[in-house]
mmCIF file of C-alpha atoms in Angstrom:
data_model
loop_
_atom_site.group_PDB
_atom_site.id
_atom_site.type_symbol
_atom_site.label_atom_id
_atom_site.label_comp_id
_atom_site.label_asym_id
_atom_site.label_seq_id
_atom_site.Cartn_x
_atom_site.Cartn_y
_atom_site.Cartn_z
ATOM 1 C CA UNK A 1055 0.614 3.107 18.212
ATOM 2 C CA UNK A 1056 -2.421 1.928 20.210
ATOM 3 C CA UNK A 1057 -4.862 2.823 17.639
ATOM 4 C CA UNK A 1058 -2.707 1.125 15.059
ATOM 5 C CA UNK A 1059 -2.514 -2.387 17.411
ATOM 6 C CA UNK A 1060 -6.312 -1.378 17.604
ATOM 7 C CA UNK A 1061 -6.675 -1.952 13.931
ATOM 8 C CA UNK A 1062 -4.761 -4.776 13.321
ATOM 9 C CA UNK A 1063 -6.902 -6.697 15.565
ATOM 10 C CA UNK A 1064 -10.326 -5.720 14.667
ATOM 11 C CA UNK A 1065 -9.768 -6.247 11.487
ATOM 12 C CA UNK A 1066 -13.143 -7.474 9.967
ATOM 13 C CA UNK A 1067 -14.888 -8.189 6.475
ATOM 14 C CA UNK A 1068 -16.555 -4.617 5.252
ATOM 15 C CA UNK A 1069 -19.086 -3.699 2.501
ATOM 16 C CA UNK A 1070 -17.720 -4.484 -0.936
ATOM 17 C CA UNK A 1071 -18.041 -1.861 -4.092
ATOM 18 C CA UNK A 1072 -16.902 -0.843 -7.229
ATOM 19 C CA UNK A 1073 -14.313 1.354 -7.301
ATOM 20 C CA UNK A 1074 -11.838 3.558 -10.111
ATOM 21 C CA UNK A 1075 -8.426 2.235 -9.202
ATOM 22 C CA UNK A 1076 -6.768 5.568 -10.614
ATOM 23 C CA UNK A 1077 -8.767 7.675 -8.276
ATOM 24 C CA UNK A 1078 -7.982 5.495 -5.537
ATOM 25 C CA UNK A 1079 -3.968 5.409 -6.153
ATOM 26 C CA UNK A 1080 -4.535 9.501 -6.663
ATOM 27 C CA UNK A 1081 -6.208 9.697 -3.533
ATOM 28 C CA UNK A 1082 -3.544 7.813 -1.389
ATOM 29 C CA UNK A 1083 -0.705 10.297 -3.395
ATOM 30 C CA UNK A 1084 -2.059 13.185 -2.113
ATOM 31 C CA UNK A 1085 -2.401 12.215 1.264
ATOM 32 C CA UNK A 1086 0.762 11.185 1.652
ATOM 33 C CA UNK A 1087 3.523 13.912 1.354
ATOM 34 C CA UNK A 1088 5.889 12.849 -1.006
ATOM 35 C CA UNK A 1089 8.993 14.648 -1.473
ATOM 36 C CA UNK A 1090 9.852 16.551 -4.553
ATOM 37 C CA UNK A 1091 13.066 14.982 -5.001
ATOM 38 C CA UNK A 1092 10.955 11.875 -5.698
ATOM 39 C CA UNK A 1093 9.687 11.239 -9.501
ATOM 40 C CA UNK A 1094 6.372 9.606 -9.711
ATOM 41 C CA UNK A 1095 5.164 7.739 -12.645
ATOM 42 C CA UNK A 1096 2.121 6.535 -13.082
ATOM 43 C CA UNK A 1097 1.086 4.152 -15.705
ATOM 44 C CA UNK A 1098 -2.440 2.936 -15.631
ATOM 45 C CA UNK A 1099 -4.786 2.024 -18.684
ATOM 46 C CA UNK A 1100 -7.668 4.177 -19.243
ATOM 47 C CA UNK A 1101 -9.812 1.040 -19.946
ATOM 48 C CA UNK A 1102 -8.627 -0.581 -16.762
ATOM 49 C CA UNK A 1103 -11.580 -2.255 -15.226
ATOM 50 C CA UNK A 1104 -13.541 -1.085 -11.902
ATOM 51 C CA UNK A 1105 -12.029 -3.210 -8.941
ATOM 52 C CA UNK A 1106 -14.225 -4.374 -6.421
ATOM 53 C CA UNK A 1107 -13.409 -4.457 -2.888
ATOM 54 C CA UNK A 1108 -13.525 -2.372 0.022
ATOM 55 C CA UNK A 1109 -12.725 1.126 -0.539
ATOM 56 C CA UNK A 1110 -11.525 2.396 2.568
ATOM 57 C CA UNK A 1111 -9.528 -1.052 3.051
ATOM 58 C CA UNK A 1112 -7.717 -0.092 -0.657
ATOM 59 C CA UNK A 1113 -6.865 2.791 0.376
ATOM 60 C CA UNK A 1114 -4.997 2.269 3.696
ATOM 61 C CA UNK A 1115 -2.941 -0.793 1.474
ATOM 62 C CA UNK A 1116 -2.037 1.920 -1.105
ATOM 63 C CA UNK A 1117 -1.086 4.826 1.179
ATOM 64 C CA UNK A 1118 0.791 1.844 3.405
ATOM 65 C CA UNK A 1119 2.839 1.373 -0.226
ATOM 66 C CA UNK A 1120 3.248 4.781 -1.536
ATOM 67 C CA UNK A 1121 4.961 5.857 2.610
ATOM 68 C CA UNK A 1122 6.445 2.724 2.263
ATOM 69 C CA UNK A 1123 8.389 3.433 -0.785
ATOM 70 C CA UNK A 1124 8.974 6.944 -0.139
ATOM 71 C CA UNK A 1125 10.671 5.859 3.270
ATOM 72 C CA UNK A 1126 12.677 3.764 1.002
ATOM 73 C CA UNK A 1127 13.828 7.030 -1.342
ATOM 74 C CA UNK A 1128 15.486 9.524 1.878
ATOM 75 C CA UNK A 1129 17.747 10.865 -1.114
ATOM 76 C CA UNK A 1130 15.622 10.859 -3.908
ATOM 77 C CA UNK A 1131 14.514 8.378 -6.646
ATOM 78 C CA UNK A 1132 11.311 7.338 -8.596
ATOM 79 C CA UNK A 1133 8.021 5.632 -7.722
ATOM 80 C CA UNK A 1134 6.553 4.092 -10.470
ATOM 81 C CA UNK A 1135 2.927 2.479 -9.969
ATOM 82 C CA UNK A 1136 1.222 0.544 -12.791
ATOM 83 C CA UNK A 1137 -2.134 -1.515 -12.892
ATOM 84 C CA UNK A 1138 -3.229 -4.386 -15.245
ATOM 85 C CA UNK A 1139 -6.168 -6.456 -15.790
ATOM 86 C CA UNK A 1140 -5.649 -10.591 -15.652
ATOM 87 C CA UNK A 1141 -8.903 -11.811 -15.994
ATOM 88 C CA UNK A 1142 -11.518 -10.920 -13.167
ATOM 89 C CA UNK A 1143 -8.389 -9.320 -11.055
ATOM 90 C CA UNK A 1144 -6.383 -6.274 -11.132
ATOM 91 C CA UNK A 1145 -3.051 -6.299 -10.002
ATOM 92 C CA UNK A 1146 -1.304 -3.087 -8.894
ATOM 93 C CA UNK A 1147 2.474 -2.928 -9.007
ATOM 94 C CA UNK A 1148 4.402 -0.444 -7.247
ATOM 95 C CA UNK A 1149 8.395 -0.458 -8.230
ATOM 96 C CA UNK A 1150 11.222 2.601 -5.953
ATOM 97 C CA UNK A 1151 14.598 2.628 -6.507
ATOM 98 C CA UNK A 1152 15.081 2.745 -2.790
ATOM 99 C CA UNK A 1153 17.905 1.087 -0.591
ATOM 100 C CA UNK A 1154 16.297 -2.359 -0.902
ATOM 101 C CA UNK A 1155 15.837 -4.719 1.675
ATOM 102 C CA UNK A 1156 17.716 -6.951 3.197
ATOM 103 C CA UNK A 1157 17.176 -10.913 2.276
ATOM 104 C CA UNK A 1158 17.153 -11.149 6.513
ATOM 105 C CA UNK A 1159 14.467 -8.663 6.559
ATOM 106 C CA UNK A 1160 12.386 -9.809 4.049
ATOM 107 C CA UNK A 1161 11.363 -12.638 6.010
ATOM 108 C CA UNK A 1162 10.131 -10.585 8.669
ATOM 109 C CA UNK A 1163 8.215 -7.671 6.553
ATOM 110 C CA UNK A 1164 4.917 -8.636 7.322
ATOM 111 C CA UNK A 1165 4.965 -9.555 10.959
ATOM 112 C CA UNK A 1166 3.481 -7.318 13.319
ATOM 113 C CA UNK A 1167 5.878 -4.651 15.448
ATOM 114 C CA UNK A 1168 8.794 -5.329 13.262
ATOM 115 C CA UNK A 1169 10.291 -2.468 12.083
ATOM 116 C CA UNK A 1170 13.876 -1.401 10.820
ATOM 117 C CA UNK A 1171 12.804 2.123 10.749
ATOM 118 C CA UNK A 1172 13.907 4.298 13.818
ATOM 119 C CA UNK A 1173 10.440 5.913 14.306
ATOM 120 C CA UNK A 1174 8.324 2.987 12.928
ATOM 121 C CA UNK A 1175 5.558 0.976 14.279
ATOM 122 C CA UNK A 1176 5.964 -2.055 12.712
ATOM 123 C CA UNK A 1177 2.645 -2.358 11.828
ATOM 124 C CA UNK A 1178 1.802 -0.640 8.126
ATOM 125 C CA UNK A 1179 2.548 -3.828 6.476
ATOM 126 C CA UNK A 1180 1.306 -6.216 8.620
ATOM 127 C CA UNK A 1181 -2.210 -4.409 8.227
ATOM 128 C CA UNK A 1182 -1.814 -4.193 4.555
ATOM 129 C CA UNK A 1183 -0.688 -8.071 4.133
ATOM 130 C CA UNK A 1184 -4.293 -8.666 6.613
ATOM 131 C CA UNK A 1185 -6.541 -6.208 4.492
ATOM 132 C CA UNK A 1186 -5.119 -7.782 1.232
ATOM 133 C CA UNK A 1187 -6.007 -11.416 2.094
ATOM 134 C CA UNK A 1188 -8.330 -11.801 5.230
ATOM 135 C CA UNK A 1189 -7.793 -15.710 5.199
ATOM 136 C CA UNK A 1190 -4.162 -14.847 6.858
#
Protein backbone atom coordinates (compact mmCIF):
# COMPACT_ATOMS: atom_id res chain seq x y z
CA UNK A 1 0.00 0.00 0.00
CA UNK A 2 2.78 2.46 0.92
CA UNK A 3 4.71 1.91 -2.14
CA UNK A 4 1.55 2.29 -4.15
CA UNK A 5 0.65 5.94 -2.21
CA UNK A 6 4.49 6.27 -3.01
CA UNK A 7 3.75 6.20 -6.67
CA UNK A 8 0.86 8.08 -6.99
CA UNK A 9 2.62 10.99 -5.66
CA UNK A 10 5.86 11.01 -7.40
CA UNK A 11 4.42 10.70 -10.32
CA UNK A 12 6.67 12.62 -12.86
CA UNK A 13 7.18 13.17 -16.76
CA UNK A 14 9.69 10.15 -18.04
CA UNK A 15 11.67 9.58 -21.29
CA UNK A 16 9.35 9.20 -24.25
CA UNK A 17 9.86 6.26 -27.09
CA UNK A 18 8.47 4.34 -29.65
CA UNK A 19 6.92 1.45 -28.75
CA UNK A 20 4.83 -1.93 -30.50
CA UNK A 21 1.48 -1.63 -28.79
CA UNK A 22 0.86 -5.52 -29.33
CA UNK A 23 3.97 -6.38 -27.46
CA UNK A 24 3.11 -4.08 -24.85
CA UNK A 25 -0.69 -5.41 -24.29
CA UNK A 26 1.19 -9.12 -24.53
CA UNK A 27 3.50 -8.15 -22.00
CA UNK A 28 0.91 -6.84 -19.39
CA UNK A 29 -1.22 -10.45 -20.24
CA UNK A 30 1.34 -12.44 -19.11
CA UNK A 31 2.09 -10.77 -16.09
CA UNK A 32 -1.05 -10.76 -14.92
CA UNK A 33 -2.63 -14.23 -14.14
CA UNK A 34 -5.69 -14.47 -15.82
CA UNK A 35 -7.95 -17.23 -15.20
CA UNK A 36 -8.75 -19.87 -17.69
CA UNK A 37 -12.33 -19.53 -17.36
CA UNK A 38 -11.71 -16.11 -18.94
CA UNK A 39 -11.68 -15.85 -22.99
CA UNK A 40 -9.33 -13.32 -24.31
CA UNK A 41 -9.59 -11.77 -27.64
CA UNK A 42 -7.38 -9.76 -29.04
CA UNK A 43 -7.92 -7.73 -32.08
CA UNK A 44 -5.16 -5.45 -33.14
CA UNK A 45 -4.08 -4.45 -36.81
CA UNK A 46 -0.83 -5.63 -37.95
CA UNK A 47 -0.20 -2.17 -39.55
CA UNK A 48 -1.11 -0.43 -36.34
CA UNK A 49 1.30 2.37 -35.89
CA UNK A 50 4.27 2.57 -33.17
CA UNK A 51 2.82 4.63 -30.13
CA UNK A 52 4.97 6.90 -28.47
CA UNK A 53 5.02 7.41 -24.88
CA UNK A 54 6.55 6.08 -21.93
CA UNK A 55 6.97 2.47 -21.88
CA UNK A 56 7.07 1.52 -18.45
CA UNK A 57 4.13 4.16 -17.77
CA UNK A 58 1.98 1.97 -20.69
CA UNK A 59 2.50 -0.78 -19.17
CA UNK A 60 1.39 -0.25 -15.52
CA UNK A 61 -2.09 1.50 -17.36
CA UNK A 62 -2.52 -1.81 -19.29
CA UNK A 63 -1.80 -4.37 -16.54
CA UNK A 64 -4.05 -1.77 -14.19
CA UNK A 65 -6.92 -2.70 -17.11
CA UNK A 66 -6.36 -6.25 -17.90
CA UNK A 67 -6.55 -6.99 -13.35
CA UNK A 68 -9.11 -4.63 -13.57
CA UNK A 69 -11.31 -6.51 -15.85
CA UNK A 70 -10.42 -9.82 -14.71
CA UNK A 71 -11.55 -8.70 -11.09
CA UNK A 72 -14.65 -7.84 -12.89
CA UNK A 73 -15.05 -11.70 -14.46
CA UNK A 74 -14.89 -13.91 -10.67
CA UNK A 75 -17.14 -16.47 -12.74
CA UNK A 76 -15.88 -16.32 -16.01
CA UNK A 77 -16.41 -14.20 -19.18
CA UNK A 78 -14.35 -12.59 -22.06
CA UNK A 79 -11.79 -9.78 -22.34
CA UNK A 80 -11.66 -8.41 -25.54
CA UNK A 81 -8.86 -5.65 -26.26
CA UNK A 82 -8.68 -3.86 -29.63
CA UNK A 83 -6.42 -0.90 -30.89
CA UNK A 84 -7.01 1.66 -33.74
CA UNK A 85 -5.24 4.42 -35.31
CA UNK A 86 -7.17 8.11 -35.45
CA UNK A 87 -4.76 10.22 -36.83
CA UNK A 88 -1.42 10.78 -34.79
CA UNK A 89 -3.17 8.71 -31.72
CA UNK A 90 -3.90 5.22 -30.91
CA UNK A 91 -6.65 4.40 -28.89
CA UNK A 92 -6.81 1.07 -27.01
CA UNK A 93 -10.18 -0.31 -26.02
CA UNK A 94 -10.62 -2.89 -23.54
CA UNK A 95 -14.45 -4.35 -23.34
CA UNK A 96 -15.37 -7.65 -20.05
CA UNK A 97 -18.54 -8.87 -19.61
CA UNK A 98 -18.07 -8.41 -15.92
CA UNK A 99 -20.71 -7.36 -13.18
CA UNK A 100 -20.57 -3.71 -14.29
CA UNK A 101 -20.42 -0.87 -12.20
CA UNK A 102 -22.57 0.89 -10.44
CA UNK A 103 -23.73 4.56 -11.87
CA UNK A 104 -22.81 5.61 -7.87
CA UNK A 105 -19.47 4.18 -8.34
CA UNK A 106 -18.59 5.42 -11.44
CA UNK A 107 -18.24 8.75 -10.15
CA UNK A 108 -15.77 7.76 -7.76
CA UNK A 109 -13.47 5.27 -10.03
CA UNK A 110 -10.67 7.37 -10.34
CA UNK A 111 -10.20 8.92 -6.95
CA UNK A 112 -7.50 7.78 -4.90
CA UNK A 113 -8.20 4.96 -1.91
CA UNK A 114 -11.59 4.22 -3.23
CA UNK A 115 -12.18 0.86 -3.64
CA UNK A 116 -15.32 -1.53 -3.71
CA UNK A 117 -13.09 -4.46 -3.73
CA UNK A 118 -12.59 -6.24 -0.27
CA UNK A 119 -8.76 -6.52 -0.63
CA UNK A 120 -8.23 -3.40 -2.84
CA UNK A 121 -6.15 -0.38 -2.55
CA UNK A 122 -7.98 1.99 -4.23
CA UNK A 123 -5.29 3.17 -6.06
CA UNK A 124 -4.77 1.12 -9.65
CA UNK A 125 -6.98 3.52 -11.33
CA UNK A 126 -6.23 6.55 -9.89
CA UNK A 127 -2.49 5.93 -11.08
CA UNK A 128 -3.62 4.88 -14.45
CA UNK A 129 -6.14 8.03 -14.92
CA UNK A 130 -2.53 10.23 -13.65
CA UNK A 131 -0.10 8.26 -16.06
CA UNK A 132 -2.71 8.62 -18.92
CA UNK A 133 -3.03 12.45 -18.72
CA UNK A 134 -0.34 14.16 -16.44
CA UNK A 135 -2.25 17.60 -16.71
CA UNK A 136 -4.83 15.96 -14.00
Amino acid sequence: IVSDLLDFSRIQPMKSDMFDVRHLIDLSLNKEEIPGNIERKINIPEDLPKALGNTQQVLQILYNLIRNAAEAMPDGGKLTITAESRGKRVAIHFIDTGIGVASEVMEKLFEPLFTTKPRGVGLGLAISKRLADPQN
